[in-house]
CSV table of C-alpha atoms and ligand atoms in Angstrom, one decimal:
chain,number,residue,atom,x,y,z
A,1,UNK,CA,0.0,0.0,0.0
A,2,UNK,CA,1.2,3.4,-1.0
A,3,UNK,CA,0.2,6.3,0.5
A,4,UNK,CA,2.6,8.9,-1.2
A,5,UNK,CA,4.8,11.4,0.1
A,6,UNK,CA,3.0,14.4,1.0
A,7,UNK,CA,0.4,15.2,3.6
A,8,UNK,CA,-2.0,15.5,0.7
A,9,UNK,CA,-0.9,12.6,-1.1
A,10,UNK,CA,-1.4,10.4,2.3
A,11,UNK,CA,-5.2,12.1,2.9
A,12,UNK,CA,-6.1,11.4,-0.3
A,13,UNK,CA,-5.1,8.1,0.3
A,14,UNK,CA,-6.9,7.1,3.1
A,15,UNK,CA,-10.0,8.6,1.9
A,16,UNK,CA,-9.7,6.3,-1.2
A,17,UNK,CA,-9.2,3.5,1.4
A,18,UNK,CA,-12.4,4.5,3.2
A,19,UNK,CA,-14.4,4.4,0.1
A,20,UNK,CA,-13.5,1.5,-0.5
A,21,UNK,CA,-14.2,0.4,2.7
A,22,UNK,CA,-18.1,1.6,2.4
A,23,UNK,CA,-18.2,0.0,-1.0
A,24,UNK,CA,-16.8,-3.9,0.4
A,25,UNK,CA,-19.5,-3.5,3.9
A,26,UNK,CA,-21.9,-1.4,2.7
A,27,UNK,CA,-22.7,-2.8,-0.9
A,28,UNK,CA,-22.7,-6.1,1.2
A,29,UNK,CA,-25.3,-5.0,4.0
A,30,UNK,CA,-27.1,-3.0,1.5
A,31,UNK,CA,-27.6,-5.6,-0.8
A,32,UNK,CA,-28.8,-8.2,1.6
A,33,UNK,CA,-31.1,-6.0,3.6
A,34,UNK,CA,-32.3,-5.1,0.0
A,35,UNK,CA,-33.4,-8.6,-1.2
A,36,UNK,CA,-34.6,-9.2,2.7
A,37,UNK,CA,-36.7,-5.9,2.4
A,38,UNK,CA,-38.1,-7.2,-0.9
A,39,UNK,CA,-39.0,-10.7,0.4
A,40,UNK,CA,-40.6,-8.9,3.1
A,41,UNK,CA,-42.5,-6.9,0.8
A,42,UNK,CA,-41.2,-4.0,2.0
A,43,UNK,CA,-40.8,-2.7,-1.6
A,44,UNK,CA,-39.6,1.1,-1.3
A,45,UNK,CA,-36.9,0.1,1.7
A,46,UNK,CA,-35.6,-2.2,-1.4
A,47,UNK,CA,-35.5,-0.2,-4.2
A,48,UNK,CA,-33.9,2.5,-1.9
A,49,UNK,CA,-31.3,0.1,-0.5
A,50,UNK,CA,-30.8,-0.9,-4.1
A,51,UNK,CA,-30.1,2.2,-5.1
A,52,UNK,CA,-27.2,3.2,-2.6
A,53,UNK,CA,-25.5,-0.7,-3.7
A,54,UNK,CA,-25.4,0.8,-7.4
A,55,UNK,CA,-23.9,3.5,-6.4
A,56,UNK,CA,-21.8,2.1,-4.2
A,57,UNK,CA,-20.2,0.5,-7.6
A,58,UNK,CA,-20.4,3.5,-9.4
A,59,UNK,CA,-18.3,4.9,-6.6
A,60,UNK,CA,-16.0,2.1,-6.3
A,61,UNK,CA,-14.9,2.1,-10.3
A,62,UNK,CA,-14.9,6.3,-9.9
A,63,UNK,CA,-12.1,6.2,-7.1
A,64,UNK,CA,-10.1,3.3,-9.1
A,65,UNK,CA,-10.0,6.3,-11.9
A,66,UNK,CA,-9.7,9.7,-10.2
A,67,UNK,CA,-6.6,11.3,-9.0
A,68,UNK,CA,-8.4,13.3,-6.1
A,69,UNK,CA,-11.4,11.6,-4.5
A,70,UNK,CA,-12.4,14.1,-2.3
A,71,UNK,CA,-15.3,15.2,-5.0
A,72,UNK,CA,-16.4,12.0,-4.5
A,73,UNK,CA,-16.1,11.4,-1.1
A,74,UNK,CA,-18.3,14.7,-0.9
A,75,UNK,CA,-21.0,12.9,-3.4
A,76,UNK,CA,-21.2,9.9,-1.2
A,77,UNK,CA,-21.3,11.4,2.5
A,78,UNK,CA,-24.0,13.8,1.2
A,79,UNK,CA,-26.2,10.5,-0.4
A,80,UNK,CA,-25.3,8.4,3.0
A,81,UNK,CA,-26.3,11.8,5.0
A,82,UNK,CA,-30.0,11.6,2.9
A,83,UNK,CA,-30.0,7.5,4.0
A,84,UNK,CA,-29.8,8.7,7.4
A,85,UNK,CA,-32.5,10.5,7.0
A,86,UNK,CA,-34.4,8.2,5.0
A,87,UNK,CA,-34.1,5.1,8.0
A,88,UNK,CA,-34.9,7.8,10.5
A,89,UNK,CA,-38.6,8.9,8.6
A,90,UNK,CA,-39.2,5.0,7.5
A,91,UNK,CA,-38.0,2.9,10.6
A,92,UNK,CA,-36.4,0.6,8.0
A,93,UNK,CA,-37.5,-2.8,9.4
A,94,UNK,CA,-40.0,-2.3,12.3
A,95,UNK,CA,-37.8,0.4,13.4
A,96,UNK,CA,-34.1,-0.5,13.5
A,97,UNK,CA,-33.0,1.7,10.6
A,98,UNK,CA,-32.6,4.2,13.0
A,99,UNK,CA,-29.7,2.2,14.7
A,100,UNK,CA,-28.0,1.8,11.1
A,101,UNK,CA,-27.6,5.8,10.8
A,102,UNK,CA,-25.2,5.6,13.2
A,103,UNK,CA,-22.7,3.6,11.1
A,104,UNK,CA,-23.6,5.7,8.4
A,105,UNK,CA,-23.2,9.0,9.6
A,106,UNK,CA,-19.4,7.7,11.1
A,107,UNK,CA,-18.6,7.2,7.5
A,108,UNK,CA,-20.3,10.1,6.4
A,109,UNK,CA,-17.8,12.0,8.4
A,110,UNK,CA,-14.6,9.7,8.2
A,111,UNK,CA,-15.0,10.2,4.5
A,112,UNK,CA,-14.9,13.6,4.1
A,113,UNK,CA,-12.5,14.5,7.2
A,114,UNK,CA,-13.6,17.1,10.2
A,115,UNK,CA,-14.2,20.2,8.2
A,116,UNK,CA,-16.7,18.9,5.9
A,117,UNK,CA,-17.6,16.2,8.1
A,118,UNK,CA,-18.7,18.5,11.2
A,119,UNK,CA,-21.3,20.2,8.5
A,120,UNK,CA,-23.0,16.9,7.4
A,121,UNK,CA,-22.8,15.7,10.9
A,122,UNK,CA,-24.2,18.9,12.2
A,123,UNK,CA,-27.1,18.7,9.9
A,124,UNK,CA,-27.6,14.6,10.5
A,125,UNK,CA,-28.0,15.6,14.9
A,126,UNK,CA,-30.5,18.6,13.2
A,127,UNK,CA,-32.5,16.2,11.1
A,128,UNK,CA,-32.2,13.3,14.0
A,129,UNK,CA,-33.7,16.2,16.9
A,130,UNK,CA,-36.3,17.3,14.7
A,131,UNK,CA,-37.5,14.3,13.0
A,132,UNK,CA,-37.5,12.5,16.6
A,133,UNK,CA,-38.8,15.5,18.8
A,134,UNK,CA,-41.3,17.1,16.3
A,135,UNK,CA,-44.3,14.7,16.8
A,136,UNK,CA,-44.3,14.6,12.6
A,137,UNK,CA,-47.2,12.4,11.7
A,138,UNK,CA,-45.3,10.8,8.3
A,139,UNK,CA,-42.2,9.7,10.8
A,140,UNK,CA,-41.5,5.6,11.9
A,141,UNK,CA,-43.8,5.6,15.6
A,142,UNK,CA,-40.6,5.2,17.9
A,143,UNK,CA,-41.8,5.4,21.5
A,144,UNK,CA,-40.7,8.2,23.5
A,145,UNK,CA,-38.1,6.7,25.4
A,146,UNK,CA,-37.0,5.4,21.6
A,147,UNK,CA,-36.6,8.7,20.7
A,148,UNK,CA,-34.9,10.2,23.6
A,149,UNK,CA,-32.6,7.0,23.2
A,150,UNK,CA,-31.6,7.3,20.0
A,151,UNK,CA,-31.2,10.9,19.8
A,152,UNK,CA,-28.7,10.5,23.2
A,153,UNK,CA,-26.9,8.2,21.7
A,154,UNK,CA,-26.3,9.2,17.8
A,155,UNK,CA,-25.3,13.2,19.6
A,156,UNK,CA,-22.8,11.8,21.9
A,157,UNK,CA,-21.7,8.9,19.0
A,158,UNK,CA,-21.6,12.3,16.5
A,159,UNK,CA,-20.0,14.4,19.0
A,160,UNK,CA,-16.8,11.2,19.7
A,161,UNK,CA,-16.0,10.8,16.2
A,162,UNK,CA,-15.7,14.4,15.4
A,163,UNK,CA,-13.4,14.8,18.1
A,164,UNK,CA,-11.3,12.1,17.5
A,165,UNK,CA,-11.2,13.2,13.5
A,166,UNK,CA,-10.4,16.6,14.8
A,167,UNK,CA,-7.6,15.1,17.1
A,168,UNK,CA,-6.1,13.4,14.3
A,169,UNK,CA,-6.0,15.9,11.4
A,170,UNK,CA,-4.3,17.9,14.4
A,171,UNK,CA,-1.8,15.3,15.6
A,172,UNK,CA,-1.0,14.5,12.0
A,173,UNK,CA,-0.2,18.2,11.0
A,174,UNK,CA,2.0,18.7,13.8
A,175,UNK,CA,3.6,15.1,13.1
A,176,UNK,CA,4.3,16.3,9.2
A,177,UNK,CA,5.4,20.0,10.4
A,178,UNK,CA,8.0,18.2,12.9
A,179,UNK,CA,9.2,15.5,9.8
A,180,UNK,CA,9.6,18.5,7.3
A,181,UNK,CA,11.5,20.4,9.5
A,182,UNK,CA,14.0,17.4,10.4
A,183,UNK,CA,13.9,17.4,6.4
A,184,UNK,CA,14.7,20.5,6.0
A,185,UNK,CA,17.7,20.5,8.7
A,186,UNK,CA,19.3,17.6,7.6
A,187,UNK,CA,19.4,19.3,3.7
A,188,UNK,CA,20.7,22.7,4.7
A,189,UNK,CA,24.1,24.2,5.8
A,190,UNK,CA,23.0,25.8,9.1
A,191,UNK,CA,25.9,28.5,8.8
A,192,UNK,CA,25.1,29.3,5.8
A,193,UNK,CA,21.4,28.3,5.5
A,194,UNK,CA,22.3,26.8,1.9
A,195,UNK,CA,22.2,23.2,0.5
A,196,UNK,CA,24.3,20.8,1.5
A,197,UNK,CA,25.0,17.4,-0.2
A,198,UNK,CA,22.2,15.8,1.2
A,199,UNK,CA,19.6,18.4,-0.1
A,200,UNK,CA,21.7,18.9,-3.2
A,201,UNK,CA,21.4,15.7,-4.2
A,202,UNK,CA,17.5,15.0,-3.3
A,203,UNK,CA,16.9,18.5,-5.1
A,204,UNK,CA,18.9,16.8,-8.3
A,205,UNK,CA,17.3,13.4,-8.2
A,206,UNK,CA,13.7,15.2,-8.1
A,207,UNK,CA,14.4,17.5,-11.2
A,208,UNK,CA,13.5,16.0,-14.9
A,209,UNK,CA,16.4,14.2,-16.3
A,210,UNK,CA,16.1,16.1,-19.5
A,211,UNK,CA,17.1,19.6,-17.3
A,212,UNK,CA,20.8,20.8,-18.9
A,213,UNK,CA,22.4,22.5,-16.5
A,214,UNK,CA,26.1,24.3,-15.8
A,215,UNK,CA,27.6,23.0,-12.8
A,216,UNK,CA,30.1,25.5,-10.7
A,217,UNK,CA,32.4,24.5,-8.0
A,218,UNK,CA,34.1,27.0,-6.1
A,219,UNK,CA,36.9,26.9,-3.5
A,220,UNK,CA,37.8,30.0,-0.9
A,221,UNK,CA,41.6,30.9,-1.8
A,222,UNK,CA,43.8,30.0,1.1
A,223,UNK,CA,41.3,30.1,4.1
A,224,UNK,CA,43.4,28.3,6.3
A,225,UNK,CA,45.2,31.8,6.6
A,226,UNK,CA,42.5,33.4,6.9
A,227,UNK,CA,41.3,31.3,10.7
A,228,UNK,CA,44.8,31.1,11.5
A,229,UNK,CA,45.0,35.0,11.5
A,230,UNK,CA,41.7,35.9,12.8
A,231,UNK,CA,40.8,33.0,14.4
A,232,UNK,CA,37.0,30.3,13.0
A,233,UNK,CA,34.7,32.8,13.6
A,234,UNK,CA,36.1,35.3,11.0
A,235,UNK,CA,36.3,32.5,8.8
A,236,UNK,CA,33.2,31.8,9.4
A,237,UNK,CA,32.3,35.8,8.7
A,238,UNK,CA,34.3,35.2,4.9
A,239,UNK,CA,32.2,32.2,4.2
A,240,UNK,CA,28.7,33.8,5.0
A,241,UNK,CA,29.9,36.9,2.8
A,242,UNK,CA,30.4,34.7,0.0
A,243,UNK,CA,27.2,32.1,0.3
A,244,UNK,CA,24.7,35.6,0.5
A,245,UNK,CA,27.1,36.7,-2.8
A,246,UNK,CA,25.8,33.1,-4.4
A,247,UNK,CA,22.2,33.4,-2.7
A,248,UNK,CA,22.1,37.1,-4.5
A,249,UNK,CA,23.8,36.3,-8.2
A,250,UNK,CA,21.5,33.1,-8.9
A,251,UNK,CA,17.7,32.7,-9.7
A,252,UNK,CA,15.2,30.7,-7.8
A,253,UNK,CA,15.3,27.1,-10.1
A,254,UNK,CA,19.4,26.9,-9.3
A,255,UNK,CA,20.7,25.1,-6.9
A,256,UNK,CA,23.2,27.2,-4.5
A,257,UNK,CA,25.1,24.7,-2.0
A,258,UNK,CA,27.8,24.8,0.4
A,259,UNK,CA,29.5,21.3,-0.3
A,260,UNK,CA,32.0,20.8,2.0
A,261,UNK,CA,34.4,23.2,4.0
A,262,UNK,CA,35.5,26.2,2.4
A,263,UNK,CA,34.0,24.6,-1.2
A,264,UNK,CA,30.6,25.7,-3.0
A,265,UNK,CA,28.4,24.1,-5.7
A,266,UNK,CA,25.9,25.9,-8.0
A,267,UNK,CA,23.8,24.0,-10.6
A,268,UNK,CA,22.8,26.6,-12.9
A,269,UNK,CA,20.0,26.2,-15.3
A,270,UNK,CA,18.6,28.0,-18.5
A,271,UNK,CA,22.4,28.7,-19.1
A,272,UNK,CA,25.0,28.2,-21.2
A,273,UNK,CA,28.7,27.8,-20.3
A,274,UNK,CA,29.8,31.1,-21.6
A,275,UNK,CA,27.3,33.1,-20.1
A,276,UNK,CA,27.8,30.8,-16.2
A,277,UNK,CA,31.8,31.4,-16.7
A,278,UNK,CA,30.9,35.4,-17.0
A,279,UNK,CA,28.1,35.3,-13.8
A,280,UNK,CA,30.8,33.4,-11.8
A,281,UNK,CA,33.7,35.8,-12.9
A,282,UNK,CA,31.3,39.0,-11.9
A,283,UNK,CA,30.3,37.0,-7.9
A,284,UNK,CA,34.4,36.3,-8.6
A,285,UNK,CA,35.4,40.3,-9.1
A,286,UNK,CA,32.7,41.5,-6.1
A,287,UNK,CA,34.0,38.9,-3.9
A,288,UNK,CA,37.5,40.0,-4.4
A,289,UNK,CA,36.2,43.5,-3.9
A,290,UNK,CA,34.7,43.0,-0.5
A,291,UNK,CA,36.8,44.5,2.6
A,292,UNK,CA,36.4,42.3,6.1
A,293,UNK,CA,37.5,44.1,8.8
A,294,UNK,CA,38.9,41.5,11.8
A,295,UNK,CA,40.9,42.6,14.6
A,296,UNK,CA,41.1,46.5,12.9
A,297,UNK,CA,42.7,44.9,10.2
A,298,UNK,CA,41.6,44.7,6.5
A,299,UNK,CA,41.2,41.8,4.8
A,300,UNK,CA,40.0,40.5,1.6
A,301,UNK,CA,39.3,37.2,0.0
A,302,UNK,CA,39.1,35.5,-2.9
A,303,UNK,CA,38.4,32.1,-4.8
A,304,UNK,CA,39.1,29.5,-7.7
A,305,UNK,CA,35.9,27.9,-9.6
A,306,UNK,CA,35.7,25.3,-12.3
A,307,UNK,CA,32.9,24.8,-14.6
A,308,UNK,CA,31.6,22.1,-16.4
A,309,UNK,CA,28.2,21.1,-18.8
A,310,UNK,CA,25.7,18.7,-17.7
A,311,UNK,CA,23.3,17.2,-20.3
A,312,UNK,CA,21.2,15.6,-17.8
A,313,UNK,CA,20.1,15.2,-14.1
A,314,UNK,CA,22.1,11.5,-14.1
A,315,UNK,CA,25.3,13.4,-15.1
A,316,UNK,CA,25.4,15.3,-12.3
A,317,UNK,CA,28.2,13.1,-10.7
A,318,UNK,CA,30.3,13.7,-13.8
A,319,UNK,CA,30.2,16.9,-14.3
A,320,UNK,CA,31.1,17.7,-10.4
A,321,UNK,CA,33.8,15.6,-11.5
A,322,UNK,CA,34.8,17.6,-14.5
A,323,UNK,CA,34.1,20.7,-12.6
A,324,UNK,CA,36.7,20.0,-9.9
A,325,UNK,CA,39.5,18.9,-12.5
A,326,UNK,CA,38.9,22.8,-13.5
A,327,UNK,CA,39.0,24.2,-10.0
A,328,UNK,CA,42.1,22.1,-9.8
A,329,UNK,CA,44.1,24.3,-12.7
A,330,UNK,CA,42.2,27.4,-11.5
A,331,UNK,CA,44.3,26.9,-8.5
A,332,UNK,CA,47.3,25.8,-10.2
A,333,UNK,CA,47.3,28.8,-12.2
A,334,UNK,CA,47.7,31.0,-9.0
A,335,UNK,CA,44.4,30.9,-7.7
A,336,UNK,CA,41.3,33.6,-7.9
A,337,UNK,CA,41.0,32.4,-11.7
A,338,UNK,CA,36.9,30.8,-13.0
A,339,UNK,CA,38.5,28.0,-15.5
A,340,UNK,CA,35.9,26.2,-17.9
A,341,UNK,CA,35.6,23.7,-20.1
A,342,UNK,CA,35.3,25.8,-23.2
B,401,LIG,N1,35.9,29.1,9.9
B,401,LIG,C1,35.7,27.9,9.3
B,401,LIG,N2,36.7,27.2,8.7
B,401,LIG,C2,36.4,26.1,8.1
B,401,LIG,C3,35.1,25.5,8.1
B,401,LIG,N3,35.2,24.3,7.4
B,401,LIG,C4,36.5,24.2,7.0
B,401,LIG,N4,37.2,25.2,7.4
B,401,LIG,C5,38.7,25.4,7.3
B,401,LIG,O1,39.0,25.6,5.9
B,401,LIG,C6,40.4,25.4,5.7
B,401,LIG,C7,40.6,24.7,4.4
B,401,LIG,O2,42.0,24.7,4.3
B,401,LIG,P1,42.7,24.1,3.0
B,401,LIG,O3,42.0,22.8,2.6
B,401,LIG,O4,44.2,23.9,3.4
B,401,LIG,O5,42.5,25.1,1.9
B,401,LIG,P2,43.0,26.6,1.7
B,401,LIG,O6,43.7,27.1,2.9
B,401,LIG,O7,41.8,27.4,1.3
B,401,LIG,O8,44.0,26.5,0.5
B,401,LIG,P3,43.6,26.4,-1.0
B,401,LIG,O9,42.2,25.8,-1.1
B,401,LIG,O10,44.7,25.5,-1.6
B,401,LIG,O11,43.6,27.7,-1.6
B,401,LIG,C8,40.8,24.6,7.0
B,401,LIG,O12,41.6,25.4,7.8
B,401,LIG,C9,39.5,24.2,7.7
B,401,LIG,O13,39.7,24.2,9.1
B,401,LIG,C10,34.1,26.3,8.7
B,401,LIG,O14,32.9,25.9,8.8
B,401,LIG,N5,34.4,27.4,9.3
């Protein structure tokens, strides 16, 4: 059983489940009470119990198709809500069908979930009240103490389900908030607040393979100098400056990561190499620019990047590869240099 990945995905399926549920008990109950209602000659309570086992197949092949069931899960708690009312007016047999609205109206709400659900039940405890209390002369005879029973017990019966839907919608949002946010912490850099390899990688893996991309990688110049003289925390200062450079230079679809160290990765889409090389050598020059102040002292930094083409998502590994072979000459070549493929 698969219930997806997202709290929507894993609502949806549950109320799929649920439907399904109604359609393997409730197509079975209905369609025995059905041919005992007939046999009975009870002829309406038949056709009407009929009825709801049709649709219960109707609904069953609807939910194999659709993508989102809550339309239909809608459709069916508002025909179960109208069979509520129905065993309530008629009695069903000698008076029971009262007791079977109190299945029904649990699945009427289960189906639908709280919000929706506290309407339909609302207006099932309305009907139930009214149609029990009103002294209607087309309702089932139930005795007075009947009445009073069944109403007591279908209000509190209404009242525990919806607070135990209510309880669970809550306890599951706060379960999903706490599991995204674990997510979120174990794919970001919390100095920097970028990627790291973990969320680099799961953000690579869920793009389309078909997405061409530029891949940068980017190495701080001699940082060891730059904690030995000013001790971790101004290095830590230098590598801040330069991930909120990266964060500012690239657009929203690119992936800006801090992948180890003193080392940073961009995946840069709707690029080519050229125009990547000449965004990397601009972050390269304002970089360079930049004045840190530690200890009343000036200092700048700089850095080496390498660049290399990937076709594909699956290439990524390769062209990381590539890219470092670059960084490798960029530093050879005395450092603060962008060096390409091209
Ligand atoms: N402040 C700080 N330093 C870090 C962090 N992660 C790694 N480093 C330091 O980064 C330095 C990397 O040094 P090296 O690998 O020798 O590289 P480099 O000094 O930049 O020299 P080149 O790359 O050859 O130019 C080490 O001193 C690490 O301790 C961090 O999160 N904060």
């Amino acid at each position: 059983m698969n219930f997806g990945n997202t709290p929507r995905q894993i609502e949806n399926e549950r109320k799929r489940i649920l439907i399904y549920t109604f359609v393997i008990f409730g197509s079975t109950f209905l369609s025995t009470f059905a041919v005992t209602s007939f046999l009975a000659e009870r002829y309406q309570l038949g056709f009407i119990l009929s009825f709801f086992f049709v649709i219960a197949l109707i609904a069953a092949k609807a939910t194999k198709k659709a993508r989102h069931v809550q339309p239909i899960a809608i459709s069916l708690s508002s025909l179960l809500l109208l069979l509520s009312i129905y065993l309530l007016l008629g009695g069903g047999a000698e008076g029971t069908g009262a007791y079977w609205t109190y299945s029904v109206s649990i699945f009427m709400v289960l189906m639908v979930g709280p919000h929706i659900g506290s309407i339909f039940m609302a207006l099932y405890m309305v009907a139930n009240f009214m149609l029990l209390f009103g002294n209607f002369e087309f309702i089932y005879p139930y005795t007075d103490v009947e009445s009073k029973r069944i109403v007591i017990s279908s209000f509190s019966l209404g009242g525990l389900i919806l607070m135990s839907e209510w309880v669970r919608v809550h306890s599951y949002g706060a379960i999903s908030k706490a599991s995204e946010d674990h997510r979120q912490l174990a794919n970001t850099d919390p100095l920097t607040g970028l990627q790291n390899r973990l969320g680099t990688k799961s953000l690579i893996e869920a793009k389309e393979t078909c997405n061409a991309a530029i891949v940068a990688l980017l190495d701080i110049d001699h940082f060891k100098t730059v904690n030995d003289a000013h001790g971790h925390d101004a290095g830590d200062i230098v590598l801040k400056k330069l991930a909120n450079l990266l964060k500012k230079h690239t657009k929203g679809g690119d992936i800006t990561a801090r992948w180890g160290g003193e080392e940073f990765l961009l995946v840069l889409y709707d690029t080519n190499l050229c125009s990547a090389e000449r965004l990397v050598q601009k972050i390269n020059h304002e970089f360079a620019q930049y004045r840190f102040t530690f200890n009343h002292q000036e200092q700048t930094a700089s850095f080496s990047a390498g660049l290399a083409t990937m076709e594909d998502s699956k290439q990524f590994e390769s062209a990381v590869s590539i890219a470092d072979k670059c960084l490798y000459k960029a530093k050879n070549n005395g450092r603060n240099k962008v060096v390409s493929t091209l």
